[in-house]
Short mmCIF file of C-alpha atoms in Angstrom, two decimals:
data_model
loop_
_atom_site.label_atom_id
_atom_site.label_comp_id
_atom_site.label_asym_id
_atom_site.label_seq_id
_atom_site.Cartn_x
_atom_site.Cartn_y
_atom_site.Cartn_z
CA UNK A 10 64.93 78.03 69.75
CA UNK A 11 64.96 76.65 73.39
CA UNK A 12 64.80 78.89 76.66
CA UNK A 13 65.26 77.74 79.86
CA UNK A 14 65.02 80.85 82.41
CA UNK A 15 66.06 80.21 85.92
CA UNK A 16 64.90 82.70 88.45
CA UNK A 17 67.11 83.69 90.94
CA UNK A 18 66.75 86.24 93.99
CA UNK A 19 69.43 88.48 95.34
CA UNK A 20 71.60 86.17 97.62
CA UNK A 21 75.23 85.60 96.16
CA UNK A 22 75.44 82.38 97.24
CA UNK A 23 72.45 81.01 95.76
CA UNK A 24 70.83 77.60 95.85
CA UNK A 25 69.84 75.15 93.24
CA UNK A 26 67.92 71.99 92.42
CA UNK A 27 69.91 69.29 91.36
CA UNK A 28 67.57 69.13 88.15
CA UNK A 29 68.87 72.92 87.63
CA UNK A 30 72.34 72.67 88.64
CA UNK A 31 72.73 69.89 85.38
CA UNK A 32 70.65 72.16 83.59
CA UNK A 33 73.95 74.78 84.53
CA UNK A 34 77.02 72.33 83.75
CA UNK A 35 75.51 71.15 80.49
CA UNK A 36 75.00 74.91 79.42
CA UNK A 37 76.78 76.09 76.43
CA UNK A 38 74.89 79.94 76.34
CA UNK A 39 74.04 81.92 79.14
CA UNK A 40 72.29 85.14 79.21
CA UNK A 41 70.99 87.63 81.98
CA UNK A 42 72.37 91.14 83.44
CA UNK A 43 74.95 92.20 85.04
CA UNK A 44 73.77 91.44 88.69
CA UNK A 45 72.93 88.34 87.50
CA UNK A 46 76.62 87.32 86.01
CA UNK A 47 78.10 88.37 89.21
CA UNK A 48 75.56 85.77 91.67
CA UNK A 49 76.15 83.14 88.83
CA UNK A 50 79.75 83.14 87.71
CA UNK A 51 81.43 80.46 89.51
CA UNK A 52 78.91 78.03 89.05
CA UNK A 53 79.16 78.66 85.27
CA UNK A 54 81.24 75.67 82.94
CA UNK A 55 84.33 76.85 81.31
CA UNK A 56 84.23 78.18 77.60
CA UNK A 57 80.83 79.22 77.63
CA UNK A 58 79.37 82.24 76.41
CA UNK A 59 77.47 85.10 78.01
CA UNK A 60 75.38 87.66 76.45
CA UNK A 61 74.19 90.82 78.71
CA UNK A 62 70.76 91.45 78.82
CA UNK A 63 71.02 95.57 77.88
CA UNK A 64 69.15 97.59 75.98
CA UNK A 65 68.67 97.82 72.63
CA UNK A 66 67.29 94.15 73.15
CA UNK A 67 67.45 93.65 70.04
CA UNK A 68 70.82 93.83 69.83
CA UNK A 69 70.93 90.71 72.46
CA UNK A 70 68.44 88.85 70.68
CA UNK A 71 70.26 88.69 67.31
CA UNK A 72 73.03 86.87 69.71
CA UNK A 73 70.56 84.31 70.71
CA UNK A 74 70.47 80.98 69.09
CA UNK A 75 69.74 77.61 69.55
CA UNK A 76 69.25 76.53 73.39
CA UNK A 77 69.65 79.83 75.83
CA UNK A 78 70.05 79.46 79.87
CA UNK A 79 69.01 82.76 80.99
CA UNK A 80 68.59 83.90 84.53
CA UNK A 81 66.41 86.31 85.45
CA UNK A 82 65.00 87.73 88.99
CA UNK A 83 62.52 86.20 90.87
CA UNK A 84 59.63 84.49 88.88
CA UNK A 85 60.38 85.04 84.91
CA UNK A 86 56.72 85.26 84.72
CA UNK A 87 55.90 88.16 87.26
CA UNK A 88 56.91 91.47 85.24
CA UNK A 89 59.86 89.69 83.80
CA UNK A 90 62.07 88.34 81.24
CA UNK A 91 59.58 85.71 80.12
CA UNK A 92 56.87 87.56 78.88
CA UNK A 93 60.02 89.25 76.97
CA UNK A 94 60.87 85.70 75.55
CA UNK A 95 57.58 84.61 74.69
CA UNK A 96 56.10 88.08 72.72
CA UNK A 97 60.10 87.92 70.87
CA UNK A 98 59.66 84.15 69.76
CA UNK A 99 56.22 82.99 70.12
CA UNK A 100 57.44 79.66 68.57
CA UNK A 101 60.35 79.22 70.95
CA UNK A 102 60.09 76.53 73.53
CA UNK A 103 60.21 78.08 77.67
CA UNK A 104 61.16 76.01 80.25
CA UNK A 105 60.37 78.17 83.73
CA UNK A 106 62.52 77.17 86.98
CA UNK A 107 61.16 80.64 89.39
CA UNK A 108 62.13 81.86 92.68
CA UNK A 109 60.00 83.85 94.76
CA UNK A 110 59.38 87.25 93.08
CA UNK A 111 60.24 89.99 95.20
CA UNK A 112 56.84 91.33 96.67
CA UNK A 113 56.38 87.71 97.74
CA UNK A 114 59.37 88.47 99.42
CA UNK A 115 58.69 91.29 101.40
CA UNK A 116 55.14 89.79 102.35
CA UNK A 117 56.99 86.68 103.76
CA UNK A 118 59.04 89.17 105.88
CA UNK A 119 56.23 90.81 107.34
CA UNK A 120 54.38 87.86 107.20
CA UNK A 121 51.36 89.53 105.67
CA UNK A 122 48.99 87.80 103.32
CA UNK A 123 49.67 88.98 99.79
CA UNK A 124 46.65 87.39 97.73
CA UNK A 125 44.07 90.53 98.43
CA UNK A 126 47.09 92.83 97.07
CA UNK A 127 46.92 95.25 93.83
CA UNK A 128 50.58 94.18 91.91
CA UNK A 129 51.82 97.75 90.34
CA UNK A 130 55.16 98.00 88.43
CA UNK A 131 56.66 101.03 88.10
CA UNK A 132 60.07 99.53 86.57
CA UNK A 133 60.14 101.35 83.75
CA UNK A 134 56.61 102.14 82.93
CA UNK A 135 55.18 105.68 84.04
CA UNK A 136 51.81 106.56 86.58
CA UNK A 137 49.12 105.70 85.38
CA UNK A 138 48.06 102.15 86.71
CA UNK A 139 49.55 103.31 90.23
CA UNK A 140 47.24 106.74 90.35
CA UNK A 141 44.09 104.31 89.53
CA UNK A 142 44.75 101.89 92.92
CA UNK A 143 45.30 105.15 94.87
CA UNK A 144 42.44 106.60 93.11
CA UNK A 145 40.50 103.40 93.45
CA UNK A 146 41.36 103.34 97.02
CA UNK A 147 43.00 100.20 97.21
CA UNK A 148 43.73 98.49 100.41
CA UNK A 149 47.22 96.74 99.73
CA UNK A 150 49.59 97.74 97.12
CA UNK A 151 52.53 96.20 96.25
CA UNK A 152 54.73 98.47 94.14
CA UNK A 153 58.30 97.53 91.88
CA UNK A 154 60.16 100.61 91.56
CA UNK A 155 63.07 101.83 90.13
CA UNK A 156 65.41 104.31 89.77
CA UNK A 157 63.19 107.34 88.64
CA UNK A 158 60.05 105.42 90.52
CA UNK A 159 61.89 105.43 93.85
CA UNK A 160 59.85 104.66 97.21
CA UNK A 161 60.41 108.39 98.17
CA UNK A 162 59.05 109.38 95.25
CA UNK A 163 55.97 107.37 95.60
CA UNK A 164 55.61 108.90 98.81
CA UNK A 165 55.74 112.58 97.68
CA UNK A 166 53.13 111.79 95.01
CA UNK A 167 51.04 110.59 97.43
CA UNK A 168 51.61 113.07 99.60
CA UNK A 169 50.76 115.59 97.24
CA UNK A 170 47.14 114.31 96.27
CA UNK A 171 46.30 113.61 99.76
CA UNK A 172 46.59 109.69 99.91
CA UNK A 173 48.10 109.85 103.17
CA UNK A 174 46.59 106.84 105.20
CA UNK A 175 48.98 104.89 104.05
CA UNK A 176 51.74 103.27 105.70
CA UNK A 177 55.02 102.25 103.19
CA UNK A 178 57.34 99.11 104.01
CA UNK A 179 60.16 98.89 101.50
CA UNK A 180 62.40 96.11 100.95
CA UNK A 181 66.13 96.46 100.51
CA UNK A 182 68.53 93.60 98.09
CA UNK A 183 65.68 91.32 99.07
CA UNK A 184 67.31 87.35 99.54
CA UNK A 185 70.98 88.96 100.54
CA UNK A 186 71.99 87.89 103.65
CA UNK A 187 73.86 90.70 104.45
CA UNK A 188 72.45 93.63 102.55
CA UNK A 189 68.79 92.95 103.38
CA UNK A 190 67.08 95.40 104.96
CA UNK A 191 63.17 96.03 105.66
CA UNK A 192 61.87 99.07 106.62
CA UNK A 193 58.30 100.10 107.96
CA UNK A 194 58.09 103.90 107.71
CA UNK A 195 55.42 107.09 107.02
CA UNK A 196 55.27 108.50 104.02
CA UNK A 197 56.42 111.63 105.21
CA UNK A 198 59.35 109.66 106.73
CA UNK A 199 59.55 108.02 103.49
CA UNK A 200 59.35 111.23 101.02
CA UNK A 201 62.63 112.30 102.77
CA UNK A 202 64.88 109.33 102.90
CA UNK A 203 67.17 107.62 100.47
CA UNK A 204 67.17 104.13 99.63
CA UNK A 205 69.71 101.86 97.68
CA UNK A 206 68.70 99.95 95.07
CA UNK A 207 66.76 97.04 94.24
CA UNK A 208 63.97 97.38 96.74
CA UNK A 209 60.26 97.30 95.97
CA UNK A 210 57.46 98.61 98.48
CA UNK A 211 54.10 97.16 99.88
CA UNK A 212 51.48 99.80 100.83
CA UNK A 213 48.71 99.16 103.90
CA UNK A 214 46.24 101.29 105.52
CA UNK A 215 47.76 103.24 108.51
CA UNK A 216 44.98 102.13 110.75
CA UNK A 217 42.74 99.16 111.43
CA UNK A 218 39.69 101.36 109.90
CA UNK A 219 41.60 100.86 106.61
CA UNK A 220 41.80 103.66 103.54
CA UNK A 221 39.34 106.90 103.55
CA UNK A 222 36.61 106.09 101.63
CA UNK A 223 35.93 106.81 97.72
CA UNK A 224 34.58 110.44 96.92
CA UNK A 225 30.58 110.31 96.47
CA UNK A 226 29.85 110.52 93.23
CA UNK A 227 29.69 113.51 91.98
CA UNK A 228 31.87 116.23 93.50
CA UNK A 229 30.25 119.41 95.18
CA UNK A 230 31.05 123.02 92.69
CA UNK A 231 32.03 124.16 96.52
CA UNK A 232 34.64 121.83 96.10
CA UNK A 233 36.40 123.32 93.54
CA UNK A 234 38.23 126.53 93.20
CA UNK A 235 37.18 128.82 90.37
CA UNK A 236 38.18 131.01 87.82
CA UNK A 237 38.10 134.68 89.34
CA UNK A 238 35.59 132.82 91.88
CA UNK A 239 32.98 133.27 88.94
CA UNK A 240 29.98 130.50 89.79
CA UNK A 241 29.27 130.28 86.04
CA UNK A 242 32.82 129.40 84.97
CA UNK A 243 32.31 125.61 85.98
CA UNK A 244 30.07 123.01 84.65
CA UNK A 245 27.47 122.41 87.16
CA UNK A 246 27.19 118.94 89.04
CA UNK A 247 24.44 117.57 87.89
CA UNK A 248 25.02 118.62 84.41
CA UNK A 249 28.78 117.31 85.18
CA UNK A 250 27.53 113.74 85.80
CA UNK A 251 24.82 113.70 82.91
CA UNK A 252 27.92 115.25 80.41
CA UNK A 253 29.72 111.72 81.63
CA UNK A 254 26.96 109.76 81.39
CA UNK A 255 26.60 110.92 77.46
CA UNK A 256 30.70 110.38 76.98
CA UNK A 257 29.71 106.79 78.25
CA UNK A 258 33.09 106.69 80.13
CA UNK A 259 32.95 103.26 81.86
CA UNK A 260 33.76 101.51 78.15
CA UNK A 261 35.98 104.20 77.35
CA UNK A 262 40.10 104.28 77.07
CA UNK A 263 41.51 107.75 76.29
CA UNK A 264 39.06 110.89 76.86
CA UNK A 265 39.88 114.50 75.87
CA UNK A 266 38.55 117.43 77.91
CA UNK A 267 38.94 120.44 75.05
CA UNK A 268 38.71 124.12 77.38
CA UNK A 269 38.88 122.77 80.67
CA UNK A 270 38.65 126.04 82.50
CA UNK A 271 38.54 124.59 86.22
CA UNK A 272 38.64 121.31 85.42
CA UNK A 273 35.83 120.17 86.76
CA UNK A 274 34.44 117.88 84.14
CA UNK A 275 37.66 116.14 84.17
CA UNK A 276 38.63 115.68 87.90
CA UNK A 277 35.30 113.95 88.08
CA UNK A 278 35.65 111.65 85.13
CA UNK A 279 39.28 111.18 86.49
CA UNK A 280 37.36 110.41 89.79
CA UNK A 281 34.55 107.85 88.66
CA UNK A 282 36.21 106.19 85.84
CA UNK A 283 40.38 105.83 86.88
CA UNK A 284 41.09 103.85 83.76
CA UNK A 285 40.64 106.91 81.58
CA UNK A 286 44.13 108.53 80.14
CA UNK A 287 42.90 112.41 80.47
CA UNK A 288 44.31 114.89 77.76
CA UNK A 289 43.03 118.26 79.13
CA UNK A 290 43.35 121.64 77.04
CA UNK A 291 42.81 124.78 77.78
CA UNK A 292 43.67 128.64 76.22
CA UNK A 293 44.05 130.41 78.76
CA UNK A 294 47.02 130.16 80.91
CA UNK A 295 45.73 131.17 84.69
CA UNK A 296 43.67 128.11 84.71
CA UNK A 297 47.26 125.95 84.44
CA UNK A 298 47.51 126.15 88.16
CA UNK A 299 43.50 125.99 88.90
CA UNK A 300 43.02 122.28 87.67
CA UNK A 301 46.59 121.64 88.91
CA UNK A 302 45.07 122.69 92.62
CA UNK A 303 41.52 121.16 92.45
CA UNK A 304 43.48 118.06 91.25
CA UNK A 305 46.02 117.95 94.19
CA UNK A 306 42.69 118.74 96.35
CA UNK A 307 40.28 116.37 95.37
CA UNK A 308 42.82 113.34 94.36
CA UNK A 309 43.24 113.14 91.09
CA UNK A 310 46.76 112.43 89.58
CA UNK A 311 47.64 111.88 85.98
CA UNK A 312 45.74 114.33 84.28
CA UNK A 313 47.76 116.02 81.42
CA UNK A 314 47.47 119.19 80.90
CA UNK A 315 47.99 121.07 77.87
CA UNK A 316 47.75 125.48 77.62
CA UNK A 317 47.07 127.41 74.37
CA UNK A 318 45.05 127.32 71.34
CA UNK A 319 43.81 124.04 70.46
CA UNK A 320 44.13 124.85 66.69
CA UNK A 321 47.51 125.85 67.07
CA UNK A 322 48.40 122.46 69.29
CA UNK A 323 50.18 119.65 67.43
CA UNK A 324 48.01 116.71 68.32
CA UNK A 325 49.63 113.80 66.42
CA UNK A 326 51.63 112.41 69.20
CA UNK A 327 48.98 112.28 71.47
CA UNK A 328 46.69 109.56 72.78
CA UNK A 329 43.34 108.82 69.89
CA UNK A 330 40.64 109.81 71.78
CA UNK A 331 37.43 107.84 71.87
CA UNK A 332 35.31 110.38 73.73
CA UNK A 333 36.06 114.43 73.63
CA UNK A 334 33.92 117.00 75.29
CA UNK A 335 34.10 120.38 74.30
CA UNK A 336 33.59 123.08 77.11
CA UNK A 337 34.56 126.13 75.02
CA UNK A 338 34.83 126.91 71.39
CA UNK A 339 35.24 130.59 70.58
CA UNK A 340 33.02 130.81 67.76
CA UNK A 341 35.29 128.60 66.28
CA UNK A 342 33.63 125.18 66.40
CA UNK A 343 33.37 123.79 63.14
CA UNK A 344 37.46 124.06 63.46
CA UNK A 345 37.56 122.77 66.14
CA UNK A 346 35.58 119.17 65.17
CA UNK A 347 37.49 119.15 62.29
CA UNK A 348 40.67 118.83 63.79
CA UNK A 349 39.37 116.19 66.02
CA UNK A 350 37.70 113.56 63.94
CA UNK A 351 41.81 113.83 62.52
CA UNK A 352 42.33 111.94 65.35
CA UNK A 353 39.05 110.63 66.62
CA UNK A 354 38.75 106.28 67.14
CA UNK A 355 36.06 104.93 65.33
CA UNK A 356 32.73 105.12 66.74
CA UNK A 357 34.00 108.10 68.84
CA UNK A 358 31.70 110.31 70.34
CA UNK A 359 31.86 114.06 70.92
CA UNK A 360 29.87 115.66 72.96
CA UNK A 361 29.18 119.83 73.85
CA UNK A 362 26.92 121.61 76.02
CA UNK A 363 25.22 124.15 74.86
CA UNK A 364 23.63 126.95 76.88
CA UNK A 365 20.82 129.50 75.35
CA UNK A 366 21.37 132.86 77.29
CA UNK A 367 19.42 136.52 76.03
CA UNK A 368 22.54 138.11 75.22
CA UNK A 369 24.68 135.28 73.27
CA UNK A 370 24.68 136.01 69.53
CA UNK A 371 25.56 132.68 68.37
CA UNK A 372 22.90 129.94 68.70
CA UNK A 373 25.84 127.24 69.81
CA UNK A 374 23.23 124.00 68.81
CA UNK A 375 22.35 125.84 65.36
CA UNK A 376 26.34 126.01 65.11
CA UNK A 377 26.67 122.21 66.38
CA UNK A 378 23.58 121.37 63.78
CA UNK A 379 25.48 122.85 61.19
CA UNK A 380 28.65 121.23 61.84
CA UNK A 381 27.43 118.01 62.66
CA UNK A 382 25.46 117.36 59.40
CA UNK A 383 28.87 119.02 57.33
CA UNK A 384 30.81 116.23 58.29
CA UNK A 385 28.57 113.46 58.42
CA UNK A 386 28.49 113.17 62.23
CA UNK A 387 25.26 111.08 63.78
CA UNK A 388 23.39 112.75 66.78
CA UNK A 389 21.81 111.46 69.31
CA UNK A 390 18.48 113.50 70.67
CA UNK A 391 19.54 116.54 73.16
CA UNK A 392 18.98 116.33 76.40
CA UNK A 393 17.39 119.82 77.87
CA UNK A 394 18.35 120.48 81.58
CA UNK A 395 17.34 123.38 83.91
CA UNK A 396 18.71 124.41 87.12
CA UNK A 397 17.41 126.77 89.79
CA UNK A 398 17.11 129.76 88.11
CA UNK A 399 20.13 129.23 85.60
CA UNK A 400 19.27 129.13 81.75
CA UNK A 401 18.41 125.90 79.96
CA UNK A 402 21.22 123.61 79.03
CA UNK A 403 21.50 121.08 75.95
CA UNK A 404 23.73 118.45 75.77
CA UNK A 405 24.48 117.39 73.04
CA UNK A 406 26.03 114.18 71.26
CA UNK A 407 27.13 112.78 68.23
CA UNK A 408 29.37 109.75 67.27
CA UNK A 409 31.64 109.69 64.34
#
């Protein structure tokens, strides 16, 4: 197999190489999408063939044989067809003729520099990488959107977390002379306007001082709004930071926060370590819209959230976790670390805090002991913590 993928932007009348335009009358297949049939028609030979680029793909790639001209937008290489090509036939020989990608685009228009900016695409993939440069505070963003991931959309959400120092400029059929359009707007502006399709979006600081700075590290329990406005029904700060520091969250991937309650523990691990995918549970149901309000508060998007029993949740769909803490149990721990290590990666780690008060029955580290050594689980020494007049805290640790 032979690929040769000619970028193209959005201008109907595009222009060609010579190199390319032989590379066009000697064709004999042609593939790309619609948009891209309609820019490249006329300048196609007579009695060739065209295949649509549409999903299923691989419906279009059982069509594909021999030597393939496909035209794709911008650079092939930048979020695009490709990287498509190459992971489909590794063995397949690419020839790359690109056009400026569309970010490139926009920067030229504004005549911004565009090699200090954070690339996030949104075309078809969901939050997460764009919540970590928000979360991350990043200076320049340059965002490709589509139709669910609109530029108003991207301004609501960050809107909604407070990441309002922002200023959006979106970029409208990008390369057509008469449909080009670029806009420099507020979010707020932005959250309540329209606008056609393709366009992508560069974000930069709304002022010369540049983005607010990161959160310290470790969030103040003032910070956060509790359940009933009971003090003891959050994990305290220090003991928040040291419960992170046993998770070891910096080499972590997917971390699950089992009875979040506030959500304390993770809002801060959201905070401090933004390449984590959260699964958060909790039982009861009035905390739903507590860690959905500390979250919008202290700026912490894509944290999924998850109400009811924990035994009763189907967990096979989800995310393997790597590193679970467990803020409640109900007696019912031993359950509970079953269920997990169904799911747990290798050389997981699990860890619990355990607090020794005169009026709790159940000795929570004899429980974890027990447990632990059941299942073949390795600990790792306690830690014993004590905070102003509060009542010593273990945490506790053990990997899989």
């Amino acid at each position: 197999m032979k690929f040769i993928v000619i970028g193209i932007t959005d201008n109907p009348q595009p222009f060609f190489p010579p190199e390319v335009l032989e590379i066009i009358r000697n064709g004999k297949v042609f593939s790309g999408g619609k948009r891209h049939h309609e820019i490249v028609a006329s300048l196609l030979p007579a009695d060739t063939e065209w295949i649509d680029i549409i999903v299923p793909l691989d419906a279009v790639f059982k069509r594909y044989h021999d030597e393939v001209v496909v035209f794709a937008s911008g650079d092939p290489l930048f979020f695009g067809f490709a990287n498509t090509l190459h992971r489909e036939f590794p063995d397949a020989t690419i020839t790359i003729y690109p056009s400026f990608n569309s970010l490139q685009m926009l920067a030229h228009r504004l005549v911004i520099p565009y090699h200090d900016m954070r690339i996030v695409s949104l075309t078809g993939r969901p939050w997460p990488e764009f919540d970590r440069a928000l979360i991350e505070r990043v200076g320049k963003i340059g965002i490709l959107t589509d139709k669910e991931h609109t530029p108003a959309a991207i301004a609501q959400r960050m809107l909604d977390y407070g990441y309002s120092d922002y200023t959006m400029h979106v970029g409208e059929h990008l390369g057509n002379p008469s449909l080009e359009k670029v806009i420099t707007l507020s979010l707020v502006e932005a959250a309540h306007r329209e606008f056609p399709m393709p366009n992508c979006v560069i974000l930069c600081p709304a002022c010369c001082d540049g983005v607010t700075a990161a959160t310290p590290f470790g969030i103040p329990d003032s910070e956060f709004t509790l359940l009933d406005g009971r003090e003891k029904m959050i994990t305290k700060m220090p003991i928040r930071l040291l419960t992170l520091q046993a998770l070891a969250l910096p080499k972590r991937h997917v971390f699950w926060d089992i009875g979040f309650c506030t959500g304390s523990i993770s809002i801060e691990a959201r905070l401090q370590f933004p390449q984590l995918h959260i699964e958060a549970f909790e039982i009861r149901p009035e905390c739903e819209a507590i860690i959905h309000e500390n979250a919008r508060r202290l700026g912490t998007p894509g944290i999924s959230v998850h109400i009811g029993d924990f035994l009763k949740t189907d967990i096979a769909s989800f995310p393997r976790p790597d590193a679970v803490f467990i803020g409640g149990h109900g007696g019912k721990l031993k359950e509970m670390i079953a269920k997990v290590l169904t799911v747990l990666a290798d050389d997981g780690v699990i860890v619990m805090n355990s607090v020794k008060a005169p009026k709790v029955l159940t000795d929570s580290q004899q429980l974890w002991d027990e447990t632990c050594e059941e299942f073949g689980l390795r600990q790792e020494p306690p830690m014993k913590i004590v905070i102003d007049e509060h009542h010593p805290i273990k945490i506790l640790k053990c990997r899989k």
